[in-house]
Structures are given as C-alpha cells and as structure tokens.
Amino acid sequence: MNPTPHPQGSQRCGLDALGQFDEIVDVRTPAEYEDDHIPGSLNAPVLSNEERVLIGTMYAQESPFKATRLGAALVARHIAEYLETIFADRPRSWRPLIYCWRGGKRSGSMTAWFNLIGWRARQLDGGYKAWRRHVIDTLAERPAGLDCIVLTGPTGSGKTRLLQSLGAAGAQILDLEGLAHHRGSLLGALPDQPQPSQRGFESALLQAIEALDPDRPVFVEAESRRIGQLSLPEALLRAMHAGRCVRVQAALPQRIAFLLQDYAHLFDAPEAFGLTLERLIGLHSRQTVREWQALIAADRRAELFEALVEAHYDPAYLRSSNSHYAGLDLAMTFDYDPTADDGHAQARALIDQLRVPA
C-alpha cells in the first residue's frame, strides 16, 4: 500500500499513515530523542546537540541567513554520512517516514534527498509536536474504556510478581511500574535503570494501552498518582479507581522474605539507603529513623524490613487504598505466596476464580 499523501504536498503525510512505512526516522538531536520519540523510531540526527545550540545562538544573535547556511552544510554532511552507513543497505523499495520537531527544515531536507535518490520517503506533517498532541489527547480519552481489575495489597505482597505471572498465563496486563522503571515507593528506584522522562513514559504508556483488546479486562497494579517522579494520566487513574479490586494477601514472613529478595540491592550502598530513609522524618520521629539506620549499619535486614512494613508501609497502604479504590470494600481476597516457585499456577488460580478469559 502506498502512504496516503498529505493535501499540503506529496511528500507529507499525517499520523494516520504511521503503519504504512517500513521505518520511522527521527532526525532530531540525541537529547531530543532521548527525552521522547515515536516508539520504534530510529534516531539519525542531522544536527548534534551542540550543533543545534550553535545554530540557534547564531540565528538569534548574529544572522538568520548565516545560521541557515551553516545549518544546511551541517545537515548535508550528516545525511551524506548516513547514506554510507546506517542507510547503506536499504533496498530500492524502502519507504521511510521522517520527522523532526515540527515538520520543518531538518526532516524536510532528509525527505527531499531520499526522494531524489529514489526512495519513497515522506515527511511527518507537524513532526514530533503532532505526535505529542496525539499522545496527550488519546491518553485523556482511551483509558476510560478499560475494564480494570486492580491488584491491591500492602508492600511485599508480591503484586508486581503476580501481575507478571498473570501476563505469562495469558491474561491481559498493564505493567505501569515496568513502564515507569520504578516500584512506586520511597525505596522503589531500580538499580542502573533511570526513569524515563514524563513525555517518554506517556508515549510508552499509549503504545501499551493501544495494544490492549478493549473487549477483555486488564489486570493492573494499584498505584498512587505518581510512580517515582512520573505522573499517571487522570483518565487512567479514574478507570483504575472505578475498577474491580483483588486484595492480594500474603503472610508477614513471606512478605519479609520477598522484600529481602527484591530489595537486596539497597544494601549494596548502605549509606545511600540510610540517607533515603531520612526523607521519612516528619512522618516518623527522628529517633525512629535513626533506629532504622542503625539496623542498616548492622546489616540486620529482616528486622529492618519488618519494622518498615509494620510502622510505615502498612499504615500508608490502608490510608491511600481506602480513600481511592471504590471497589475495595467488595474485593475478593487472594492468598498469595510471592516467594513460591509456582507463580504460574497461582496466577491461573486467580484467573479461574475471577472467570477471566485468558
């Protein structure tokens, strides 16, 4: 199928044609791409981070003509380099979609050259800004149609592990903490995995939601408005708060054993772990936090987690869940062992109890 051209010109098309191309090429700078990009797109920057700053400064402080002339030379050099490297093996029939910040000169230059070569290249009308508007608008509407089954339960009950087992067992899931690269609590930062930007998170979230079958329920873990530094869209929160709830319940010894597995990395940097706990001063007395820090220093891991669970996490869970999830009073209780090896069997048991097709 040939990409549908945009009325403004044969080399432009809109977001509705995304699926008609062999490859999507993002020609913005590496910094722009890292912040957010159309999922699956390849970054082939026609200006480096430093070059874009240089051109912008020259445009504003010296001369738009000089800036445009230098920019054209830099862009041409980068396109020539890519023709001999990353695009050297593309066949004659290749159909790329190319975009920059707003569908201007950067993507227009590469599109023009590619078409002169003989490829059927198109430029995304409106560029990344059009994609960003699409993400915002869709996330404000699409989640309202989700039939959410919300896994609630205190810290250490293994909700994330259960969610992943449900997905492996064939159920439909939305793993928000996986998309956010964060476990959602004070101690939830993942080692060597920084969180994406808010825009990057929302693009990945949209892709995940659009892959869901709207006629099937979706399991999701209960979350607050923020997962680490990232905010959830209001429409998704409303759908989750209105959803059916499952109260995941695990015995305290199993919860502590699970936390010792899942949060063992915190003890690799005990000083940083202790400093993180200081953020709880105000919610708990300075003396209590000092006692917890002493447990870290003594490597008394099980005692520390038990103290945190009983004094901080369980009371916080009761306060937040009861005030947000309307279905919690009617929730079925599911006894779960997050340390067991039969995660798949436990997930199947929950699917069967709920009579959810998988």
mmCIF file of C-alpha atoms in Angstrom:
data_model
loop_
_atom_site.group_PDB
_atom_site.id
_atom_site.type_symbol
_atom_site.label_atom_id
_atom_site.label_comp_id
_atom_site.label_asym_id
_atom_site.label_seq_id
_atom_site.Cartn_x
_atom_site.Cartn_y
_atom_site.Cartn_z
ATOM 1 C CA MET A 1 0.000 0.000 0.000
ATOM 2 C CA ASN A 2 1.326 3.451 -0.846
ATOM 3 C CA PRO A 3 1.336 6.005 2.005
ATOM 4 C CA THR A 4 -1.532 8.453 1.747
ATOM 5 C CA PRO A 5 -0.065 11.856 0.853
ATOM 6 C CA HIS A 6 -0.983 14.937 2.831
ATOM 7 C CA PRO A 7 -3.027 17.568 0.976
ATOM 8 C CA GLN A 8 -0.271 20.155 1.525
ATOM 9 C CA GLY A 9 2.172 18.233 -0.638
ATOM 10 C CA SER A 10 3.038 14.822 -1.991
ATOM 11 C CA GLN A 11 5.995 14.443 0.376
ATOM 12 C CA ARG A 12 3.963 14.992 3.565
ATOM 13 C CA CYS A 13 1.568 12.745 5.428
ATOM 14 C CA GLY A 14 -0.173 12.639 8.806
ATOM 15 C CA LEU A 15 -0.030 10.368 11.841
ATOM 16 C CA ASP A 16 -2.778 8.183 10.404
ATOM 17 C CA ALA A 17 -0.201 6.796 7.953
ATOM 18 C CA LEU A 18 2.337 5.631 10.566
ATOM 19 C CA GLY A 19 1.679 1.961 9.931
ATOM 20 C CA GLN A 20 2.233 2.246 6.184
ATOM 21 C CA PHE A 21 6.016 2.745 6.351
ATOM 22 C CA ASP A 22 8.946 0.368 6.573
ATOM 23 C CA GLU A 23 10.786 2.571 9.058
ATOM 24 C CA ILE A 24 10.296 5.773 11.032
ATOM 25 C CA VAL A 25 13.342 8.046 11.179
ATOM 26 C CA ASP A 26 13.733 10.707 13.882
ATOM 27 C CA VAL A 27 16.250 13.327 12.719
ATOM 28 C CA ARG A 28 16.194 15.398 15.919
ATOM 29 C CA THR A 29 19.197 15.632 18.221
ATOM 30 C CA PRO A 30 20.134 12.721 20.507
ATOM 31 C CA ALA A 31 18.931 14.751 23.517
ATOM 32 C CA GLU A 32 15.519 15.358 21.942
ATOM 33 C CA TYR A 33 15.239 11.696 21.000
ATOM 34 C CA GLU A 34 16.240 10.513 24.475
ATOM 35 C CA ASP A 35 13.580 12.716 26.066
ATOM 36 C CA ASP A 36 10.854 11.163 23.900
ATOM 37 C CA HIS A 37 10.258 9.786 20.434
ATOM 38 C CA ILE A 38 7.696 7.881 18.428
ATOM 39 C CA PRO A 39 8.036 4.273 19.665
ATOM 40 C CA GLY A 40 10.113 2.178 17.316
ATOM 41 C CA SER A 41 11.693 5.124 15.502
ATOM 42 C CA LEU A 42 15.394 5.211 14.587
ATOM 43 C CA ASN A 43 17.467 8.244 15.580
ATOM 44 C CA ALA A 44 19.549 9.671 12.733
ATOM 45 C CA PRO A 45 20.223 13.235 13.934
ATOM 46 C CA VAL A 46 21.028 15.758 11.236
ATOM 47 C CA LEU A 47 22.382 18.107 13.927
ATOM 48 C CA SER A 48 24.192 17.093 17.105
ATOM 49 C CA ASN A 49 23.165 18.508 20.481
ATOM 50 C CA GLU A 50 25.988 21.053 20.322
ATOM 51 C CA GLU A 51 25.340 21.969 16.692
ATOM 52 C CA ARG A 52 21.695 22.718 17.366
ATOM 53 C CA VAL A 53 22.663 25.093 20.195
ATOM 54 C CA LEU A 54 25.260 26.752 17.947
ATOM 55 C CA ILE A 55 22.767 27.281 15.101
ATOM 56 C CA GLY A 56 20.095 28.611 17.451
ATOM 57 C CA THR A 57 22.501 31.076 19.055
ATOM 58 C CA MET A 58 23.773 32.249 15.689
ATOM 59 C CA TYR A 59 20.215 32.704 14.419
ATOM 60 C CA ALA A 60 19.247 34.851 17.399
ATOM 61 C CA GLN A 61 22.447 36.822 17.936
ATOM 62 C CA GLU A 62 24.092 37.152 14.516
ATOM 63 C CA SER A 63 22.145 36.449 11.364
ATOM 64 C CA PRO A 64 19.293 34.100 10.354
ATOM 65 C CA PHE A 65 20.953 33.796 6.923
ATOM 66 C CA LYS A 66 24.329 32.763 8.351
ATOM 67 C CA ALA A 67 22.661 30.314 10.710
ATOM 68 C CA THR A 68 20.618 28.753 7.903
ATOM 69 C CA ARG A 69 23.661 28.475 5.632
ATOM 70 C CA LEU A 70 25.771 26.788 8.310
ATOM 71 C CA GLY A 71 22.879 24.590 9.311
ATOM 72 C CA ALA A 72 22.390 23.439 5.718
ATOM 73 C CA ALA A 73 26.059 22.482 5.466
ATOM 74 C CA LEU A 74 25.975 20.524 8.718
ATOM 75 C CA VAL A 75 22.738 18.756 7.798
ATOM 76 C CA ALA A 76 24.109 17.811 4.368
ATOM 77 C CA ARG A 77 27.251 16.317 5.930
ATOM 78 C CA HIS A 78 25.245 14.191 8.340
ATOM 79 C CA ILE A 79 22.879 12.945 5.614
ATOM 80 C CA ALA A 80 25.881 12.012 3.443
ATOM 81 C CA GLU A 81 27.388 10.083 6.352
ATOM 82 C CA TYR A 82 24.155 8.163 6.951
ATOM 83 C CA LEU A 83 23.826 7.253 3.283
ATOM 84 C CA GLU A 84 27.175 5.486 3.564
ATOM 85 C CA THR A 85 26.474 3.853 6.948
ATOM 86 C CA ILE A 86 23.117 3.161 8.603
ATOM 87 C CA PHE A 87 21.028 3.530 5.415
ATOM 88 C CA ALA A 88 23.539 1.937 3.029
ATOM 89 C CA ASP A 89 21.716 -1.391 2.937
ATOM 90 C CA ARG A 90 18.164 -0.106 2.438
ATOM 91 C CA PRO A 91 16.574 -1.540 -0.735
ATOM 92 C CA ARG A 92 15.181 0.466 -3.637
ATOM 93 C CA SER A 93 11.634 -0.203 -2.404
ATOM 94 C CA TRP A 94 12.296 1.202 1.102
ATOM 95 C CA ARG A 95 9.598 3.577 2.407
ATOM 96 C CA PRO A 96 10.750 5.724 5.357
ATOM 97 C CA LEU A 97 8.718 8.277 7.316
ATOM 98 C CA ILE A 98 10.897 11.122 8.556
ATOM 99 C CA TYR A 99 10.153 13.605 11.312
ATOM 100 C CA CYS A 100 11.804 16.406 13.282
ATOM 101 C CA TRP A 101 10.459 18.771 15.931
ATOM 102 C CA ARG A 102 7.585 20.275 13.936
ATOM 103 C CA GLY A 103 7.945 19.044 10.370
ATOM 104 C CA GLY A 104 10.368 21.750 9.245
ATOM 105 C CA LYS A 105 13.746 22.005 7.577
ATOM 106 C CA ARG A 106 15.551 19.165 9.328
ATOM 107 C CA SER A 107 13.131 16.449 8.264
ATOM 108 C CA GLY A 108 12.331 18.239 5.021
ATOM 109 C CA SER A 109 15.995 18.125 3.945
ATOM 110 C CA MET A 110 16.357 14.401 4.501
ATOM 111 C CA THR A 111 12.998 13.679 2.867
ATOM 112 C CA ALA A 112 13.960 15.653 -0.245
ATOM 113 C CA TRP A 113 17.322 13.907 -0.608
ATOM 114 C CA PHE A 114 15.863 10.454 -0.066
ATOM 115 C CA ASN A 115 13.245 11.032 -2.738
ATOM 116 C CA LEU A 116 15.891 12.297 -5.174
ATOM 117 C CA ILE A 117 17.763 9.033 -4.590
ATOM 118 C CA GLY A 118 14.639 7.047 -5.442
ATOM 119 C CA TRP A 119 13.201 6.001 -2.082
ATOM 120 C CA ARG A 120 9.546 6.789 -1.385
ATOM 121 C CA ALA A 121 10.188 8.948 1.668
ATOM 122 C CA ARG A 122 7.546 11.076 3.385
ATOM 123 C CA GLN A 123 7.771 13.831 5.981
ATOM 124 C CA LEU A 124 5.508 13.693 9.026
ATOM 125 C CA ASP A 125 3.334 16.768 8.940
ATOM 126 C CA GLY A 126 3.679 18.636 12.235
ATOM 127 C CA GLY A 127 6.625 16.461 13.281
ATOM 128 C CA TYR A 128 7.106 15.356 16.870
ATOM 129 C CA LYS A 129 4.713 18.069 18.082
ATOM 130 C CA ALA A 130 1.889 16.344 16.187
ATOM 131 C CA TRP A 131 2.818 13.068 17.873
ATOM 132 C CA ARG A 132 2.877 14.729 21.284
ATOM 133 C CA ARG A 133 -0.592 16.235 20.752
ATOM 134 C CA HIS A 134 -1.830 12.788 19.755
ATOM 135 C CA VAL A 135 -0.411 11.240 22.936
ATOM 136 C CA ILE A 136 -1.980 13.869 25.201
ATOM 137 C CA ASP A 137 -5.377 13.744 23.500
ATOM 138 C CA THR A 138 -5.542 9.957 23.371
ATOM 139 C CA LEU A 139 -4.459 9.442 26.985
ATOM 140 C CA ALA A 140 -7.224 11.836 28.010
ATOM 141 C CA GLU A 141 -9.859 9.581 26.401
ATOM 142 C CA ARG A 142 -8.748 5.995 25.690
ATOM 143 C CA PRO A 143 -8.289 4.756 29.302
ATOM 144 C CA ALA A 144 -11.960 5.463 30.050
ATOM 145 C CA GLY A 145 -12.891 2.319 28.124
ATOM 146 C CA LEU A 146 -10.620 -0.019 30.110
ATOM 147 C CA ASP A 147 -12.183 -2.718 32.276
ATOM 148 C CA CYS A 148 -9.602 -2.725 35.056
ATOM 149 C CA ILE A 149 -9.026 -5.466 37.592
ATOM 150 C CA VAL A 150 -6.846 -3.794 40.194
ATOM 151 C CA LEU A 151 -4.416 -5.778 42.328
ATOM 152 C CA THR A 152 -4.306 -4.115 45.738
ATOM 153 C CA GLY A 153 -2.288 -5.212 48.720
ATOM 154 C CA PRO A 154 0.414 -3.996 51.086
ATOM 155 C CA THR A 155 4.100 -3.673 50.268
ATOM 156 C CA GLY A 156 5.774 -7.055 49.972
ATOM 157 C CA SER A 157 2.651 -8.965 48.982
ATOM 158 C CA GLY A 158 4.140 -9.508 45.517
ATOM 159 C CA LYS A 159 1.596 -7.662 43.380
ATOM 160 C CA THR A 160 4.110 -6.968 40.613
ATOM 161 C CA ARG A 161 5.279 -10.578 40.544
ATOM 162 C CA LEU A 162 1.669 -11.755 40.413
ATOM 163 C CA LEU A 163 0.900 -9.296 37.626
ATOM 164 C CA GLN A 164 3.776 -10.625 35.551
ATOM 165 C CA SER A 165 2.661 -14.204 36.181
ATOM 166 C CA LEU A 166 -0.850 -13.283 35.060
ATOM 167 C CA GLY A 167 0.580 -11.960 31.808
ATOM 168 C CA ALA A 168 2.603 -15.132 31.294
ATOM 169 C CA ALA A 169 -0.566 -17.161 31.933
ATOM 170 C CA GLY A 170 -2.368 -15.374 29.103
ATOM 171 C CA ALA A 171 -4.234 -12.633 30.928
ATOM 172 C CA GLN A 172 -4.139 -9.065 29.671
ATOM 173 C CA ILE A 173 -1.981 -6.809 31.854
ATOM 174 C CA LEU A 174 -0.790 -3.204 32.029
ATOM 175 C CA ASP A 175 2.553 -3.056 33.859
ATOM 176 C CA LEU A 176 2.783 0.584 34.921
ATOM 177 C CA GLU A 177 5.825 0.107 37.152
ATOM 178 C CA GLY A 178 7.635 -1.663 34.319
ATOM 179 C CA LEU A 179 6.937 1.262 32.002
ATOM 180 C CA ALA A 180 7.995 3.736 34.702
ATOM 181 C CA HIS A 181 11.163 1.806 35.685
ATOM 182 C CA HIS A 182 10.198 2.221 39.333
ATOM 183 C CA ARG A 183 8.448 0.176 42.016
ATOM 184 C CA GLY A 184 6.368 3.101 43.156
ATOM 185 C CA SER A 185 7.529 3.537 46.754
ATOM 186 C CA LEU A 186 10.195 5.581 48.523
ATOM 187 C CA LEU A 187 12.626 2.710 48.004
ATOM 188 C CA GLY A 188 11.318 1.866 44.532
ATOM 189 C CA ALA A 189 14.139 3.195 42.330
ATOM 190 C CA LEU A 190 15.665 0.416 40.231
ATOM 191 C CA PRO A 191 19.441 -0.039 40.204
ATOM 192 C CA ASP A 192 21.055 1.232 36.994
ATOM 193 C CA GLN A 193 17.641 1.991 35.466
ATOM 194 C CA PRO A 194 16.798 5.691 35.457
ATOM 195 C CA GLN A 195 13.185 6.622 34.943
ATOM 196 C CA PRO A 196 12.165 7.889 31.506
ATOM 197 C CA SER A 197 11.034 11.458 31.042
ATOM 198 C CA GLN A 198 7.343 12.199 31.597
ATOM 199 C CA ARG A 199 6.864 12.505 27.841
ATOM 200 C CA GLY A 200 8.743 9.275 27.181
ATOM 201 C CA PHE A 201 6.666 7.461 29.788
ATOM 202 C CA GLU A 202 3.431 8.714 28.257
ATOM 203 C CA SER A 203 4.454 7.616 24.752
ATOM 204 C CA ALA A 204 5.284 4.123 26.032
ATOM 205 C CA LEU A 205 2.052 4.048 28.042
ATOM 206 C CA LEU A 206 0.000 4.995 24.995
ATOM 207 C CA GLN A 207 1.649 2.244 22.969
ATOM 208 C CA ALA A 208 0.835 -0.280 25.717
ATOM 209 C CA ILE A 209 -2.795 0.858 26.016
ATOM 210 C CA GLU A 210 -3.344 0.838 22.264
ATOM 211 C CA ALA A 211 -2.119 -2.779 22.171
ATOM 212 C CA LEU A 212 -4.857 -3.852 24.611
ATOM 213 C CA ASP A 213 -8.046 -5.576 23.495
ATOM 214 C CA PRO A 214 -10.857 -3.291 24.740
ATOM 215 C CA ASP A 215 -13.231 -6.270 24.961
ATOM 216 C CA ARG A 216 -11.069 -8.045 27.559
ATOM 217 C CA PRO A 217 -10.399 -6.993 31.153
ATOM 218 C CA VAL A 218 -6.915 -5.788 32.006
ATOM 219 C CA PHE A 219 -5.063 -6.517 35.240
ATOM 220 C CA VAL A 220 -3.193 -3.555 36.690
ATOM 221 C CA GLU A 221 -1.447 -2.931 39.975
ATOM 222 C CA ALA A 222 -2.877 -0.295 42.316
ATOM 223 C CA GLU A 223 -0.819 2.883 42.158
ATOM 224 C CA SER A 224 -0.914 6.385 43.561
ATOM 225 C CA ARG A 225 -0.890 9.397 41.251
ATOM 226 C CA ARG A 226 2.879 9.236 40.962
ATOM 227 C CA ILE A 227 5.285 6.400 40.318
ATOM 228 C CA GLY A 228 8.605 7.824 41.416
ATOM 229 C CA GLN A 229 8.949 11.110 39.535
ATOM 230 C CA LEU A 230 6.283 10.297 36.934
ATOM 231 C CA SER A 231 2.580 11.166 36.972
ATOM 232 C CA LEU A 232 -0.225 8.927 35.734
ATOM 233 C CA PRO A 233 -2.875 10.408 33.406
ATOM 234 C CA GLU A 234 -6.083 11.392 35.159
ATOM 235 C CA ALA A 235 -8.258 9.303 32.837
ATOM 236 C CA LEU A 236 -6.258 6.166 33.658
ATOM 237 C CA LEU A 237 -6.458 6.849 37.389
ATOM 238 C CA ARG A 238 -10.245 7.238 37.135
ATOM 239 C CA ALA A 239 -10.537 3.925 35.294
ATOM 240 C CA MET A 240 -8.392 2.195 37.903
ATOM 241 C CA HIS A 241 -10.268 3.729 40.846
ATOM 242 C CA ALA A 242 -13.571 2.570 39.342
ATOM 243 C CA GLY A 243 -12.326 -0.951 38.580
ATOM 244 C CA ARG A 244 -12.869 -4.266 40.305
ATOM 245 C CA CYS A 245 -10.334 -4.940 43.041
ATOM 246 C CA VAL A 246 -8.496 -8.035 44.185
ATOM 247 C CA ARG A 247 -6.966 -7.862 47.640
ATOM 248 C CA VAL A 248 -3.639 -9.694 47.404
ATOM 249 C CA GLN A 249 -2.780 -11.152 50.800
ATOM 250 C CA ALA A 250 0.485 -12.713 51.923
ATOM 251 C CA ALA A 251 1.693 -13.805 55.352
ATOM 252 C CA LEU A 252 4.159 -11.455 57.031
ATOM 253 C CA PRO A 253 7.098 -13.945 56.968
ATOM 254 C CA GLN A 254 6.562 -14.440 53.220
ATOM 255 C CA ARG A 255 6.417 -10.694 52.680
ATOM 256 C CA ILE A 256 9.678 -10.133 54.547
ATOM 257 C CA ALA A 257 11.357 -12.963 52.637
ATOM 258 C CA PHE A 258 10.133 -11.458 49.368
ATOM 259 C CA LEU A 259 11.401 -7.982 50.274
ATOM 260 C CA LEU A 260 14.788 -9.449 51.177
ATOM 261 C CA GLN A 261 14.959 -10.831 47.630
ATOM 262 C CA ASP A 262 13.563 -7.876 45.727
ATOM 263 C CA TYR A 263 15.296 -5.066 47.631
ATOM 264 C CA ALA A 264 18.650 -6.732 48.369
ATOM 265 C CA HIS A 265 20.396 -4.186 46.127
ATOM 266 C CA LEU A 266 19.665 -1.416 48.651
ATOM 267 C CA PHE A 267 22.256 -2.898 50.990
ATOM 268 C CA ASP A 268 24.935 -2.606 48.303
ATOM 269 C CA ALA A 269 25.001 1.128 49.141
ATOM 270 C CA PRO A 270 24.069 1.289 52.843
ATOM 271 C CA GLU A 271 24.938 4.976 53.285
ATOM 272 C CA ALA A 272 22.665 5.998 50.402
ATOM 273 C CA PHE A 273 19.953 3.699 51.765
ATOM 274 C CA GLY A 274 20.175 5.412 55.141
ATOM 275 C CA LEU A 275 20.030 8.870 53.614
ATOM 276 C CA THR A 276 16.906 7.877 51.664
ATOM 277 C CA LEU A 277 15.173 6.924 54.894
ATOM 278 C CA GLU A 278 15.780 10.439 56.232
ATOM 279 C CA ARG A 279 13.017 11.569 53.881
ATOM 280 C CA LEU A 280 10.624 9.831 56.278
ATOM 281 C CA ILE A 281 11.471 12.252 59.092
ATOM 282 C CA GLY A 282 8.249 14.155 59.663
ATOM 283 C CA LEU A 283 6.118 11.096 59.037
ATOM 284 C CA HIS A 284 8.138 9.345 61.741
ATOM 285 C CA SER A 285 10.267 10.703 64.556
ATOM 286 C CA ARG A 286 13.932 11.384 64.024
ATOM 287 C CA GLN A 287 14.692 8.789 66.703
ATOM 288 C CA THR A 288 12.726 6.094 64.846
ATOM 289 C CA VAL A 289 14.541 6.823 61.588
ATOM 290 C CA ARG A 290 17.886 6.719 63.413
ATOM 291 C CA GLU A 291 16.971 3.259 64.744
ATOM 292 C CA TRP A 292 16.214 2.090 61.209
ATOM 293 C CA GLN A 293 19.534 3.488 60.005
ATOM 294 C CA ALA A 294 21.278 1.585 62.793
ATOM 295 C CA LEU A 295 19.681 -1.635 61.519
ATOM 296 C CA ILE A 296 21.113 -0.901 58.068
ATOM 297 C CA ALA A 297 24.580 -0.332 59.530
ATOM 298 C CA ALA A 298 24.353 -3.627 61.444
ATOM 299 C CA ASP A 299 23.099 -5.440 58.296
ATOM 300 C CA ARG A 300 20.017 -6.634 60.208
ATOM 301 C CA ARG A 301 17.951 -6.794 57.072
ATOM 302 C CA ALA A 302 14.934 -8.808 58.141
ATOM 303 C CA GLU A 303 14.449 -6.693 61.284
ATOM 304 C CA LEU A 304 14.631 -3.507 59.233
ATOM 305 C CA PHE A 305 12.057 -4.610 56.663
ATOM 306 C CA GLU A 306 9.699 -5.874 59.332
ATOM 307 C CA ALA A 307 9.933 -2.528 61.137
ATOM 308 C CA LEU A 308 9.348 -0.570 57.916
ATOM 309 C CA VAL A 309 6.391 -2.738 56.935
ATOM 310 C CA GLU A 310 4.647 -2.529 60.283
ATOM 311 C CA ALA A 311 5.360 1.115 61.131
ATOM 312 C CA HIS A 312 5.323 2.772 57.705
ATOM 313 C CA TYR A 313 4.144 0.797 54.695
ATOM 314 C CA ASP A 314 1.072 -0.972 56.069
ATOM 315 C CA PRO A 315 -0.460 2.166 57.634
ATOM 316 C CA ALA A 316 0.278 4.129 54.455
ATOM 317 C CA TYR A 317 -1.376 1.429 52.330
ATOM 318 C CA LEU A 318 -4.542 1.468 54.442
ATOM 319 C CA ARG A 319 -4.805 5.244 54.198
ATOM 320 C CA SER A 320 -4.276 5.509 50.455
ATOM 321 C CA SER A 321 -6.225 2.477 49.211
ATOM 322 C CA ASN A 322 -9.351 3.053 51.295
ATOM 323 C CA SER A 323 -9.647 6.628 50.054
ATOM 324 C CA HIS A 324 -9.238 5.916 46.330
ATOM 325 C CA TYR A 325 -10.498 2.497 45.241
ATOM 326 C CA ALA A 326 -14.273 2.315 45.306
ATOM 327 C CA GLY A 327 -14.332 -1.446 44.781
ATOM 328 C CA LEU A 328 -12.060 -2.316 47.684
ATOM 329 C CA ASP A 329 -14.914 -2.998 50.113
ATOM 330 C CA LEU A 330 -16.273 -5.671 47.753
ATOM 331 C CA ALA A 331 -12.863 -7.031 46.755
ATOM 332 C CA MET A 332 -12.200 -10.745 46.832
ATOM 333 C CA THR A 333 -9.155 -11.760 48.861
ATOM 334 C CA PHE A 334 -6.492 -13.805 47.098
ATOM 335 C CA ASP A 335 -3.956 -15.612 49.252
ATOM 336 C CA TYR A 336 -0.614 -15.434 47.507
ATOM 337 C CA ASP A 337 2.907 -16.561 48.268
ATOM 338 C CA PRO A 338 5.323 -14.274 46.386
ATOM 339 C CA THR A 339 8.287 -16.484 47.298
ATOM 340 C CA ALA A 340 6.837 -19.709 45.865
ATOM 341 C CA ASP A 341 8.070 -21.294 42.644
ATOM 342 C CA ASP A 342 4.535 -21.965 41.353
ATOM 343 C CA GLY A 343 3.804 -18.405 40.245
ATOM 344 C CA HIS A 344 2.112 -19.602 37.062
ATOM 345 C CA ALA A 345 -0.201 -21.948 38.960
ATOM 346 C CA GLN A 346 -1.149 -19.226 41.429
ATOM 347 C CA ALA A 347 -1.905 -16.835 38.562
ATOM 348 C CA ARG A 348 -4.067 -19.472 36.854
ATOM 349 C CA ALA A 349 -5.951 -19.960 40.117
ATOM 350 C CA LEU A 350 -6.782 -16.265 40.280
ATOM 351 C CA ILE A 351 -7.860 -16.200 36.619
ATOM 352 C CA ASP A 352 -10.143 -19.153 37.267
ATOM 353 C CA GLN A 353 -11.631 -17.623 40.406
ATOM 354 C CA LEU A 354 -12.470 -14.436 38.534
ATOM 355 C CA ARG A 355 -13.650 -16.373 35.447
ATOM 356 C CA VAL A 356 -11.480 -14.136 33.265
ATOM 357 C CA PRO A 357 -10.841 -15.464 29.735
ATOM 358 C CA ALA A 358 -7.120 -15.874 29.081
#
